[in-house]
Short mmCIF file of C-alpha atoms in Angstrom, two decimals:
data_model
loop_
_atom_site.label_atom_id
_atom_site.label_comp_id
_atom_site.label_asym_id
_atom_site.label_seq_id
_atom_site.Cartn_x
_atom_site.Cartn_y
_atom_site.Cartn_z
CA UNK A 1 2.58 -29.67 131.80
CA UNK A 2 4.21 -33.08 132.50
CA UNK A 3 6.70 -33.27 134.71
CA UNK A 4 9.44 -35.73 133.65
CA UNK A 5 9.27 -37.57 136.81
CA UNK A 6 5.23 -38.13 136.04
CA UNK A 7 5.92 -39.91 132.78
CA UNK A 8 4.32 -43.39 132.34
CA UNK A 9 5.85 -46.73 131.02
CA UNK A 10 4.38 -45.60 127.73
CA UNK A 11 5.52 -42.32 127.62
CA UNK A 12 8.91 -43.07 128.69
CA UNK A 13 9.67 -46.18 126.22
CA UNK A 14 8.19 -44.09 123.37
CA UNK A 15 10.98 -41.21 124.55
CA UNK A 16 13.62 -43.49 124.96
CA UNK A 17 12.59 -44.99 121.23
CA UNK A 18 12.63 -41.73 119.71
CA UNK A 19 16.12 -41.07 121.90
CA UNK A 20 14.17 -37.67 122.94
CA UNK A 21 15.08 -38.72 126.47
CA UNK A 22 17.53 -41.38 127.41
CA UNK A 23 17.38 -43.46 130.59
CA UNK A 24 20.29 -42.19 131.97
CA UNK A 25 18.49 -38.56 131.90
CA UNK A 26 15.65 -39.63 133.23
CA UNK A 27 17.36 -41.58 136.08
CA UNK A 28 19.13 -38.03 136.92
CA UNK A 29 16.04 -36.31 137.13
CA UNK A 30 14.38 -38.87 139.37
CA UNK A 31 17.10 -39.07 141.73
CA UNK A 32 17.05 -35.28 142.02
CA UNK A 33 13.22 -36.05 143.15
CA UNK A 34 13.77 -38.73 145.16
CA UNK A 35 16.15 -36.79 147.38
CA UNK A 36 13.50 -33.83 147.24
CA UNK A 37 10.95 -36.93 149.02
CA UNK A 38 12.85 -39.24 150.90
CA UNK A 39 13.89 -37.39 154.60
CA UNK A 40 10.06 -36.81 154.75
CA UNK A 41 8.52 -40.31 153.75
CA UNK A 42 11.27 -42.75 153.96
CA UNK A 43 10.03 -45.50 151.79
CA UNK A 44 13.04 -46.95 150.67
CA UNK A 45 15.75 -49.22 151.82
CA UNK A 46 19.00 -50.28 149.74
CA UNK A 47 18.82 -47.39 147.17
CA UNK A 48 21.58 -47.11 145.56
CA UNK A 49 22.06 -44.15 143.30
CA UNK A 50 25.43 -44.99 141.79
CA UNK A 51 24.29 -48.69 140.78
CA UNK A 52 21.14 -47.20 138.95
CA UNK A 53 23.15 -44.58 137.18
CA UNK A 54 25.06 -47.55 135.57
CA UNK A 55 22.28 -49.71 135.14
CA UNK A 56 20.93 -46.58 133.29
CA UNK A 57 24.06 -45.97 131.35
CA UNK A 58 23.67 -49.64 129.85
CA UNK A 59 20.52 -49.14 129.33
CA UNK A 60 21.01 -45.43 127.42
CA UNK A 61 23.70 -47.50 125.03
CA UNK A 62 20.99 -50.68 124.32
CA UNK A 63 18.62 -48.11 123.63
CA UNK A 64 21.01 -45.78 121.38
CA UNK A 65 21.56 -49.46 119.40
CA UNK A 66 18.12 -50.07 118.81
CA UNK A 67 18.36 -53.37 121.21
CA UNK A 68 16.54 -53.09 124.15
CA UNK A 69 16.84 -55.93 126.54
CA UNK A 70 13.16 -56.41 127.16
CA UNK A 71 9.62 -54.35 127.45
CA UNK A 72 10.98 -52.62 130.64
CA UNK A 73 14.32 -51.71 129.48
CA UNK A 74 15.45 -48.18 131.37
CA UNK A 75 12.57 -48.35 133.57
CA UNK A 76 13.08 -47.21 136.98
CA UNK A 77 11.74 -49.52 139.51
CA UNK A 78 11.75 -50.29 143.32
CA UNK A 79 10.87 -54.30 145.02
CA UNK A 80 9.34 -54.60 148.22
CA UNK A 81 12.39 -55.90 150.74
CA UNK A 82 10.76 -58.85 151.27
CA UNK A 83 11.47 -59.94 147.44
CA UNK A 84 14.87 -61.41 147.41
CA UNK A 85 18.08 -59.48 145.24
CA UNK A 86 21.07 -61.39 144.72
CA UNK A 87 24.13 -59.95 146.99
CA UNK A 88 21.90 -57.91 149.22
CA UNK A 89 20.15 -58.85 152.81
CA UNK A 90 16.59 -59.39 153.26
CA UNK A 91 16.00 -57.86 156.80
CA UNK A 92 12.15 -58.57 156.53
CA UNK A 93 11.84 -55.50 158.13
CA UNK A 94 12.97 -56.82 161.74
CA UNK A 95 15.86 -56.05 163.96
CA UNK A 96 15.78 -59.38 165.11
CA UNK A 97 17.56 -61.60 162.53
CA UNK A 98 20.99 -61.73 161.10
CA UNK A 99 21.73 -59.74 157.56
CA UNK A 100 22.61 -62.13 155.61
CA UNK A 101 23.24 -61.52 151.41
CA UNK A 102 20.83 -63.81 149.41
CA UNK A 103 22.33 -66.49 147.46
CA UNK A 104 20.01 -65.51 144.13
CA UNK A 105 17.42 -63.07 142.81
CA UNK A 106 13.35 -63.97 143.34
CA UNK A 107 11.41 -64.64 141.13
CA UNK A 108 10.39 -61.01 140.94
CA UNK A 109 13.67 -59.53 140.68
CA UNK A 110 14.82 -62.13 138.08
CA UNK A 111 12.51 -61.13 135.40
CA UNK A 112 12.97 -57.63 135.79
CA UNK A 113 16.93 -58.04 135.46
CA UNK A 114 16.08 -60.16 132.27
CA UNK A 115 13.65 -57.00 130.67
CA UNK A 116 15.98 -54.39 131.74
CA UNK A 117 14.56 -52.87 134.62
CA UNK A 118 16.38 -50.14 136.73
CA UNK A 119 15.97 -51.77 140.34
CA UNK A 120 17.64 -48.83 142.20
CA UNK A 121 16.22 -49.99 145.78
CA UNK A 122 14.27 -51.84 148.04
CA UNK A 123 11.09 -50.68 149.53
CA UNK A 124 10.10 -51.04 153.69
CA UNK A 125 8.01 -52.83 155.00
CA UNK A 126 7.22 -53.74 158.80
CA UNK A 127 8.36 -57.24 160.51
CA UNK A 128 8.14 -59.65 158.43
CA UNK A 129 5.22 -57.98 156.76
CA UNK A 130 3.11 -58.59 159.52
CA UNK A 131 1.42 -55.32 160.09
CA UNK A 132 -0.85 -52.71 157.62
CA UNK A 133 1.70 -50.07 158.84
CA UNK A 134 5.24 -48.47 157.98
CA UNK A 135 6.28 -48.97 161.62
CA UNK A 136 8.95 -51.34 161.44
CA UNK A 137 11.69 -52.01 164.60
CA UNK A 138 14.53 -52.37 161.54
CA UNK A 139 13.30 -49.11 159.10
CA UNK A 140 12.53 -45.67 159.24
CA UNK A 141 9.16 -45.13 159.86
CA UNK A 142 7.60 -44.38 156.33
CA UNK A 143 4.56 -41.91 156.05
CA UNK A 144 1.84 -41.16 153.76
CA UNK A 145 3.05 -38.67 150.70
CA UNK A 146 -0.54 -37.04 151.28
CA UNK A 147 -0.15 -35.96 154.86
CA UNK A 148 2.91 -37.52 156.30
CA UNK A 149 1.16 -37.41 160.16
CA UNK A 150 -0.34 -40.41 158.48
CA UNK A 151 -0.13 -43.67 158.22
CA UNK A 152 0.79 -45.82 154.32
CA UNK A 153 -0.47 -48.89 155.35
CA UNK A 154 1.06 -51.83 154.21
CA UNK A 155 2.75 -54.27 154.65
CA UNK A 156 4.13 -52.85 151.19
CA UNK A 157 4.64 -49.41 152.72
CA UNK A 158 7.56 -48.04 151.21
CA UNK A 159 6.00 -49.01 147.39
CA UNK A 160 2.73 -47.27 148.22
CA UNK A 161 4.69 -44.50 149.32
CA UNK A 162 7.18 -44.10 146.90
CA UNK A 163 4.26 -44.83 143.75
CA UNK A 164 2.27 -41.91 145.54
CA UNK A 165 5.36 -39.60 145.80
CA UNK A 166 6.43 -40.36 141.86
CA UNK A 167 9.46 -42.63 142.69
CA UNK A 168 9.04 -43.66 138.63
CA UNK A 169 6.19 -45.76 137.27
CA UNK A 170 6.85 -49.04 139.04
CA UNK A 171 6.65 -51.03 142.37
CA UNK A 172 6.23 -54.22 143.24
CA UNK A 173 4.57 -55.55 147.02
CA UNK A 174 3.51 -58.17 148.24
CA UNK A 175 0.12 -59.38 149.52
CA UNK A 176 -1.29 -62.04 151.67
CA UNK A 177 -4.31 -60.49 153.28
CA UNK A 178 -4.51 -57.21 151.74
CA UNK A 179 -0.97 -55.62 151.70
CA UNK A 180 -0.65 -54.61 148.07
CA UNK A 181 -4.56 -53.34 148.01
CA UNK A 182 -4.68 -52.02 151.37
CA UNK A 183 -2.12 -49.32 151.29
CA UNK A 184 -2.54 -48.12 147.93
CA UNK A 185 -6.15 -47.45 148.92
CA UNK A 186 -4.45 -45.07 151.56
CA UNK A 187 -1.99 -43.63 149.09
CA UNK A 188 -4.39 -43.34 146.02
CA UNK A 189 -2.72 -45.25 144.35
CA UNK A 190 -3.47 -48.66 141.75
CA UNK A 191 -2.71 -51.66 143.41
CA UNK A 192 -3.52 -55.07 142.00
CA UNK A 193 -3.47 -58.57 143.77
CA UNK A 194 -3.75 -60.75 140.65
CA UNK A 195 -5.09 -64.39 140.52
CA UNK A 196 -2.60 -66.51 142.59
CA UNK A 197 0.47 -68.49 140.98
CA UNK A 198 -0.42 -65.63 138.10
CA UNK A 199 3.11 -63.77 139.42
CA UNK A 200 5.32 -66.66 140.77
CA UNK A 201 7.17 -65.62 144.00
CA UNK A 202 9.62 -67.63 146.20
CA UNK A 203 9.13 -68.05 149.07
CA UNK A 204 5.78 -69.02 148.72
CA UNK A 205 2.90 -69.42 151.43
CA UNK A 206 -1.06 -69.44 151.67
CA UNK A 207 -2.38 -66.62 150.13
CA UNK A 208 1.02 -64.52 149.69
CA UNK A 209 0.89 -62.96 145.94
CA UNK A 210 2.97 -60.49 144.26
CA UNK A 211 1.82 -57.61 142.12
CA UNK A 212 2.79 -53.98 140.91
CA UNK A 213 1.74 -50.67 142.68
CA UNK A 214 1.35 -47.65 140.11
CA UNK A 215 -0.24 -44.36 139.37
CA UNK A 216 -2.47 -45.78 136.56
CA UNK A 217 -4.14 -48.94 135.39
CA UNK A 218 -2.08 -48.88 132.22
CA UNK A 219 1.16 -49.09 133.96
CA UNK A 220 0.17 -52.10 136.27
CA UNK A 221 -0.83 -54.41 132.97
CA UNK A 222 2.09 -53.36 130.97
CA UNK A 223 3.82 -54.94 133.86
CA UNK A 224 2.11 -58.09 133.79
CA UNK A 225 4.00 -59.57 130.78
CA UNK A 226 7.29 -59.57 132.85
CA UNK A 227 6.20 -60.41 136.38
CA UNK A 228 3.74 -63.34 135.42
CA UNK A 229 6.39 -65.51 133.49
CA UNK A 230 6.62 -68.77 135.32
CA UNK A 231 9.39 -69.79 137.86
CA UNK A 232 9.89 -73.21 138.76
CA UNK A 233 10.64 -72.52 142.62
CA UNK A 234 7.15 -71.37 143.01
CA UNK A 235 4.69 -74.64 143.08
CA UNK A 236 1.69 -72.50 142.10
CA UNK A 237 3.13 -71.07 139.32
CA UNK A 238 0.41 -70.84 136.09
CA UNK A 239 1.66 -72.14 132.91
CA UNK A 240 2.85 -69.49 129.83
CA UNK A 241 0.01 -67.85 129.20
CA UNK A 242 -1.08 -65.50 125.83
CA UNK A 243 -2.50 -62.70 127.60
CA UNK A 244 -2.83 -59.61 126.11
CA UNK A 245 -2.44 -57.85 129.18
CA UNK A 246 -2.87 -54.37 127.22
CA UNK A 247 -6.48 -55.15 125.84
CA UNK A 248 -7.96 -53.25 128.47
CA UNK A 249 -11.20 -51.93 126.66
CA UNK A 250 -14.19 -53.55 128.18
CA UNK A 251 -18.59 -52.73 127.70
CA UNK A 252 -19.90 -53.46 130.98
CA UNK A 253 -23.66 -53.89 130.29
CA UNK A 254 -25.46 -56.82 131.76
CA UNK A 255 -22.18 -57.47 133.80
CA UNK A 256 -23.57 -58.33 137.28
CA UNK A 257 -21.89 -56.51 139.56
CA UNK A 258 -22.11 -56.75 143.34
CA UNK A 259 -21.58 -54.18 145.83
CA UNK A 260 -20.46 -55.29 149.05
CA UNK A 261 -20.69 -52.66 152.11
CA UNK A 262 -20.26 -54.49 154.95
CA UNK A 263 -17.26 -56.96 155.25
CA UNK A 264 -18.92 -59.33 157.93
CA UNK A 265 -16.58 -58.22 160.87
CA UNK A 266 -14.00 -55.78 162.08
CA UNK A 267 -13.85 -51.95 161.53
CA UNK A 268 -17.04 -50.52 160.95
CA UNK A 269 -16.60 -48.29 157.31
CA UNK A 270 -16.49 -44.73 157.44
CA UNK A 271 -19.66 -42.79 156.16
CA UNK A 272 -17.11 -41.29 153.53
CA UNK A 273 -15.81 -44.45 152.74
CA UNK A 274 -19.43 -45.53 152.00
CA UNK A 275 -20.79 -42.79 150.44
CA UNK A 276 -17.57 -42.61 147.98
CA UNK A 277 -17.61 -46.62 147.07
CA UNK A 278 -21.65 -46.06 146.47
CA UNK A 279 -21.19 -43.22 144.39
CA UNK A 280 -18.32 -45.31 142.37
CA UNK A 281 -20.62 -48.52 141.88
CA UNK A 282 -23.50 -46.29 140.09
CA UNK A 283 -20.96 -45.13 137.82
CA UNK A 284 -20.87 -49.11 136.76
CA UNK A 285 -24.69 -48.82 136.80
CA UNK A 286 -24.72 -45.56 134.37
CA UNK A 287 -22.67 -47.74 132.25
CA UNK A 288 -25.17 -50.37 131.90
CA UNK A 289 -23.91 -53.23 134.86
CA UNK A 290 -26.25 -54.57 136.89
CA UNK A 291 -25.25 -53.82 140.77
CA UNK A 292 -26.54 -55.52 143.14
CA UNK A 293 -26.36 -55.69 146.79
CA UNK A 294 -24.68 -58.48 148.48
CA UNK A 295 -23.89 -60.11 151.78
CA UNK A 296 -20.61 -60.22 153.95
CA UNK A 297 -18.25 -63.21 152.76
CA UNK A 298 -16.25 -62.93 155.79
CA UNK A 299 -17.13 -63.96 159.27
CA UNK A 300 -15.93 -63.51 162.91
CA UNK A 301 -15.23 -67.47 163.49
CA UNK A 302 -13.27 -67.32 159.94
CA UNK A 303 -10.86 -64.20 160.68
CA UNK A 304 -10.34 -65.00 164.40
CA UNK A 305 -9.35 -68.28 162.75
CA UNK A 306 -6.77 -67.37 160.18
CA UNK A 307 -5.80 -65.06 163.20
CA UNK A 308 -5.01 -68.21 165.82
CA UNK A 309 -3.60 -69.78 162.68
CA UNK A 310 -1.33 -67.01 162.00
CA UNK A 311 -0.34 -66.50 165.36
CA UNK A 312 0.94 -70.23 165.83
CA UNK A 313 2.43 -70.01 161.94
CA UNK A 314 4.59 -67.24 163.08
CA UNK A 315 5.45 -68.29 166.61
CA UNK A 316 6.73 -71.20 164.78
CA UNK A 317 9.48 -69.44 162.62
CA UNK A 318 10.61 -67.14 165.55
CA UNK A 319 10.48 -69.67 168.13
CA UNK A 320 14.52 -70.44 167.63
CA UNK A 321 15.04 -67.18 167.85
CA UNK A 322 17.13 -66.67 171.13
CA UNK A 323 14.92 -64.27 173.50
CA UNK A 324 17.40 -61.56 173.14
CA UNK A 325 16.35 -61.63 169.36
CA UNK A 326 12.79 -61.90 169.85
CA UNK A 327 12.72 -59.17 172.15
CA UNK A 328 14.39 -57.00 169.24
CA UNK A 329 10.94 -57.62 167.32
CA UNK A 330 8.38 -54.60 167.37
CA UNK A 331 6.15 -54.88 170.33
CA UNK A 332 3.21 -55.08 168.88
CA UNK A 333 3.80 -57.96 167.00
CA UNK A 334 6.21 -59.79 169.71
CA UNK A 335 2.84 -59.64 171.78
CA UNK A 336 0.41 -60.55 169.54
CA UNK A 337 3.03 -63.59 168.13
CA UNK A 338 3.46 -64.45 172.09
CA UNK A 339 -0.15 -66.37 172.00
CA UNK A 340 1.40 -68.79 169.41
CA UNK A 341 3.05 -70.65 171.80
CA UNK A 342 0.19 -72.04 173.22
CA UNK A 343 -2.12 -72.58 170.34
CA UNK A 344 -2.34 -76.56 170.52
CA UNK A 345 -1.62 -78.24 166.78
CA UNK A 346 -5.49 -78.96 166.58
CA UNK A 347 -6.59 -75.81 167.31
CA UNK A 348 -3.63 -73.97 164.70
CA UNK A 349 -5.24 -76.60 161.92
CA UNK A 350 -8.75 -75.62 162.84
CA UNK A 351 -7.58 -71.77 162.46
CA UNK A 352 -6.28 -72.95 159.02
CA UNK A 353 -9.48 -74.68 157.46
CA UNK A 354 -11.18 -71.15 158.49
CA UNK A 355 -8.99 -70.35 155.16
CA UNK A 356 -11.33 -73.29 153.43
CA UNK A 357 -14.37 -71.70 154.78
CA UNK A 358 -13.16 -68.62 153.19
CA UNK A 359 -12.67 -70.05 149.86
CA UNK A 360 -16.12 -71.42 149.81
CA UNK A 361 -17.81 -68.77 150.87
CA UNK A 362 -16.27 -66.66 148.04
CA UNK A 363 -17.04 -68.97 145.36
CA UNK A 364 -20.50 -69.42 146.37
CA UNK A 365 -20.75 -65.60 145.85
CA UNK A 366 -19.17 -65.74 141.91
CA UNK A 367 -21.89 -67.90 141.34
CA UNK A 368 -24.57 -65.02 141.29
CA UNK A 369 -21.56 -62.30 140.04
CA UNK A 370 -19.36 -61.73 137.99
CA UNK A 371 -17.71 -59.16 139.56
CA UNK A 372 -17.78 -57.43 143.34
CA UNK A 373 -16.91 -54.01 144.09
CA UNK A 374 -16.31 -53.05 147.71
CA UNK A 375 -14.36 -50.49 149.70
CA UNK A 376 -10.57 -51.70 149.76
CA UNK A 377 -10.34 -50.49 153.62
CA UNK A 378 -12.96 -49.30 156.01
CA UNK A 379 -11.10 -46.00 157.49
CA UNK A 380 -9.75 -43.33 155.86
CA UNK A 381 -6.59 -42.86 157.67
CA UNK A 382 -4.78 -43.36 160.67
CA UNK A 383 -1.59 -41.71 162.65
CA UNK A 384 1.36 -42.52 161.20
CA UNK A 385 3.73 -44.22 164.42
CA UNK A 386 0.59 -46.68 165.04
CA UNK A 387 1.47 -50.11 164.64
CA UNK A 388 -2.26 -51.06 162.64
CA UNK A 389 -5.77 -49.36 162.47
CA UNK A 390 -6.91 -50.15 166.13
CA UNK A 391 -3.32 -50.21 167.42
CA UNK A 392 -4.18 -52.86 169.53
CA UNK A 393 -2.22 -56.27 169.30
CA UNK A 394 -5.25 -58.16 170.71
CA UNK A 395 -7.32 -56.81 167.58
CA UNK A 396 -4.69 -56.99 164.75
CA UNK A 397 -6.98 -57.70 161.51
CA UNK A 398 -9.99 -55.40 162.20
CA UNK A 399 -9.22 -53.58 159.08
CA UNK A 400 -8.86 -56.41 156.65
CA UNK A 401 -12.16 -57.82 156.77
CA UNK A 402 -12.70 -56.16 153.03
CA UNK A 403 -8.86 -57.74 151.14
CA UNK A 404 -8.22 -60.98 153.14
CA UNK A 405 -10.83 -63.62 151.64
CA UNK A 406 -9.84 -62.78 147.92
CA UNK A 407 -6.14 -64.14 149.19
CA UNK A 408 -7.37 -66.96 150.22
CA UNK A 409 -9.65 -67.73 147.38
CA UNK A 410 -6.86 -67.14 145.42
CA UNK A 411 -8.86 -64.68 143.32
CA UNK A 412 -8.07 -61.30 141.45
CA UNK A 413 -8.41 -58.24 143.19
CA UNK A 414 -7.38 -54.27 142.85
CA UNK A 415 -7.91 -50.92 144.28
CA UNK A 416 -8.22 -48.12 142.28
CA UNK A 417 -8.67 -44.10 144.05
CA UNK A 418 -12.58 -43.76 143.54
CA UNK A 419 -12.50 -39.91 146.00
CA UNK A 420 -11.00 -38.18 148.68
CA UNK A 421 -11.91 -37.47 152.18
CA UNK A 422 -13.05 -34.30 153.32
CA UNK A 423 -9.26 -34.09 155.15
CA UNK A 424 -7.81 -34.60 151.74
CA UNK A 425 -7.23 -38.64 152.17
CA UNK A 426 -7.36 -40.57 149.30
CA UNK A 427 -10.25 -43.56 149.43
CA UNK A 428 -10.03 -46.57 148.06
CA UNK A 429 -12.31 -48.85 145.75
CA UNK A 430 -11.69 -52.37 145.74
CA UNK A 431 -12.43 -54.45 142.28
CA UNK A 432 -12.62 -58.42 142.79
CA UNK A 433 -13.09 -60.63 139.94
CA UNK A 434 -13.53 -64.60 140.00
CA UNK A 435 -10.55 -66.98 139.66
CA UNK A 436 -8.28 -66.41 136.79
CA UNK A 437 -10.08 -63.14 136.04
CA UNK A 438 -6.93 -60.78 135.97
CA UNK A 439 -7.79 -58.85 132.56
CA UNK A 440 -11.54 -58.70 133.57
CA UNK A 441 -9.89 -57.04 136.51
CA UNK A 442 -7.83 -54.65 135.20
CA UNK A 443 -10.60 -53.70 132.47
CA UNK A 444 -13.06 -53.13 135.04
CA UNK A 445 -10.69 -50.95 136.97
CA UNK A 446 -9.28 -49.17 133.31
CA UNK A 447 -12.77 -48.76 133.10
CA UNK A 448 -13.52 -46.84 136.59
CA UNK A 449 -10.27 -44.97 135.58
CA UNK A 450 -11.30 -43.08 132.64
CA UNK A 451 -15.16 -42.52 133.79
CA UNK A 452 -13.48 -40.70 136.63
CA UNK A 453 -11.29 -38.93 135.15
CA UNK A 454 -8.24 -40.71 136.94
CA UNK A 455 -5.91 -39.06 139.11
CA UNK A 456 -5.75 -35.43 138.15
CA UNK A 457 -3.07 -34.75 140.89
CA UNK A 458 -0.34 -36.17 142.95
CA UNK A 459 1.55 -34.94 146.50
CA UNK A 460 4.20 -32.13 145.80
CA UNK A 461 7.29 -32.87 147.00
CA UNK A 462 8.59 -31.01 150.35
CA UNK A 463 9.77 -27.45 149.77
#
């Protein structure tokens, strides 16, 4: 049987419709969860239970009018912290800066306020999203619903977290080099990185996307008609578009389909990573694709690259920092940030063009594909209070040699749970399609979903 707290986007708007369950009572019986989850995973930041029992209460009277707001009216949902909220500070997971209230809501939160979302609270992340971890100096560290010894991932920790402990349908992260895909891989989770511009966000940078983090396919694309409106403060921003973003039906024969095992550099992949992302690509074959193998699009020169270029990026917006501040900055990424200083303005441009690189070498591929299917990270888990995979600031992006070229190639990517490990870790399966190739995305993944049955069970709550 259902729990209420396990309802979909679908389920719930056809309850509140038929006023079998108002948003108000489901609010009240996801709050009684939430407190069942939170001491043990602590994925949130900002909740506020009293605001979302009156953003509910409106919500319950639209509803009991017949005039909902919007597609998302009395649905719960959390934002990543780094996503801006109107009256509330944007730590960006750091002890080092100020709190200071933003001025407006993101573009994020904006549209959800316009559709009549529940936005009951933020979700962690580390310093300024920096790490694939829910070590932050400024949160609680958050832990994997599964096992909570282990690690999220992230940087949208908190949103994998609270998606895989049933913290409603709906969370949004954030992802410039894997951290929407990468952490719902560890949580089991859907995660998708849509084309860029496709969700506007503000502010925006090289490769940073938005996208929602859910229990099912379905509930990411229903999503997609709010969060992919256009905004003018973000530059990439894609025009209105026409999408039917719940046409998720899709016959994959003679789709060519490549399967990529090795990502080029980094971690080496887990024989039960492989095995599980091998197994998942012949169900595509059963179905009538055409898999193929193919090479690496990553290299070493390319991430060590985007690595110096990142390094002297972020140097650059702590630098003014005072050293007391800086020092308040997690360790790990003070030290690895440290290097910054002395990367020379030739050498931080050469890092950058390794993003170029990366954008070629990815569209070269999607001219023999139409589609690549890969594991979304190379381990299966990792302790919990370690600050990345290797836990070694001199080796910071070993783990996303798999997520980080589709960010800079600006192209669509998800993962989607495709097994588990044999210590009961979820494993992820990441789905890339070409530029502007969200729906064939999501249909590819909708498709994986029901072959597989789906997620047939979640974490129970402590106690």
């Amino acid at each position: 049987m259902t729990e209420t707290t396990d309802l979909s986007i679908r389920q719930l708007l056809e309850k509140f419709s038929a006023k079998s369950l108002s948003p108000s009572e489901y609010w009240l019986a996801l709050e009684t969860h939430i407190a069942a989850w939170e001491p043990t995973i602590a994925a949130l930041y900002a909740y506020d239970p009293e605001d979302a029992r009156k953003q509910a209460a409106a919500s319950t009277e639209r509803w009991a009018k017949g005039a909902p707001l919007g597609p998302l009216d009395g649905i719960p949902v959390t934002l990543k912290e780094l996503i801006a909220t109107k009256g509330q500070p944007v730590p960006l997971g750091t002890a080092a800066i100020e709190l200071v209230s933003a001025a407006e809501d993101a573009p994020i939160a904006a549209r959800m306020r316009e559709d009549g979302a529940v936005i009951f609270a933020k979700t962690t992340c580390p310093d300024y999203g920096m790490l694939s971890s829910g070590l932050s100096s400024f949160h609680k560290l958050s832990r994997n619903p599964w096992d909570p010894t282990q690690n999220p991932g992230g940087s949208s920790a908190g949103a994998s977290a609270a998606a895989a402990a049933g913290y409603g349908p709906l969370h949004i992260g954030t992802d410039i080099g894997g951290s929407v895909r990468l952490p719902a891989g560890w949580t089991g989770i859907f995660g998708f990185k849509p084309s860029h511009g496709r969700i506007p966000v503000d502010p925006y940078y090289v490769g940073r996307c938005a996208g929602p983090m859910t229990r099912t396919v379905e509930d990411a694309a229903y999503s997609m008609a709010t969060l992919s409106r256009p905004d003018w403060r973000d530059g990439t921003s894609l025009p209105p578009n026409d999408i039917d973003w719940m046409d998720l039906d899709i016959d994959v024969r003679g789709l060519k389909i490549g399967l990529m095992l090795d990502a080029g550099c980094g971690l080496p992949v887990d024989d039960e990573v492989r095995d599980a992302v091998i197994a998942a690509a012949k169900r595509f074959e059963e179905a009538g694709a055409i898999v193929m193998d193919v090479a690496p699009v990553l290299t070493r020169q390319m991430l060590d690259g985007l690595d110096v270029f990142w390094r002297a990026r972020f140097w650059g917006d702590i630098v003014n920092l005072s050293e007391e501040r800086r020092e308040m900055i997690l360790p790990y990424i003070h030290s690895w940030a440290k290097s910054g200083a002395d990367v020379s303005g030739v050498d931080a441009v050469r890092g950058f063009n390794q993003t170029i690189e990366m954008r070629k070498s990815c569209g070269k591929l999607f001219t023999q594909v139409d589609a690549v299917l890969s594991p979304t990270n190379p381990i299966v888990s990792y302790p919990a209070e370690w600050a990345s995979p290797t836990n070694d600031p001199a080796l910071p992006f070993e783990h996303i040699g798999f997520t980080v070229p589709w960010n800079m190639s600006e192209q669509p990517a998800s993962s989607i749970n495709c097994d588990f490990s044999r210590s009961g870790m979820p494993i992820g399966l990441q789905i890339v399609g070409p530029r502007f190739g969200d729906m064939l995305v999501l249909k590819l993944s909708k498709a994986f979903e029901t072959w597989s049955g789906g997620m047939t069970h979640w974490p129970k709550a402590p106690g």
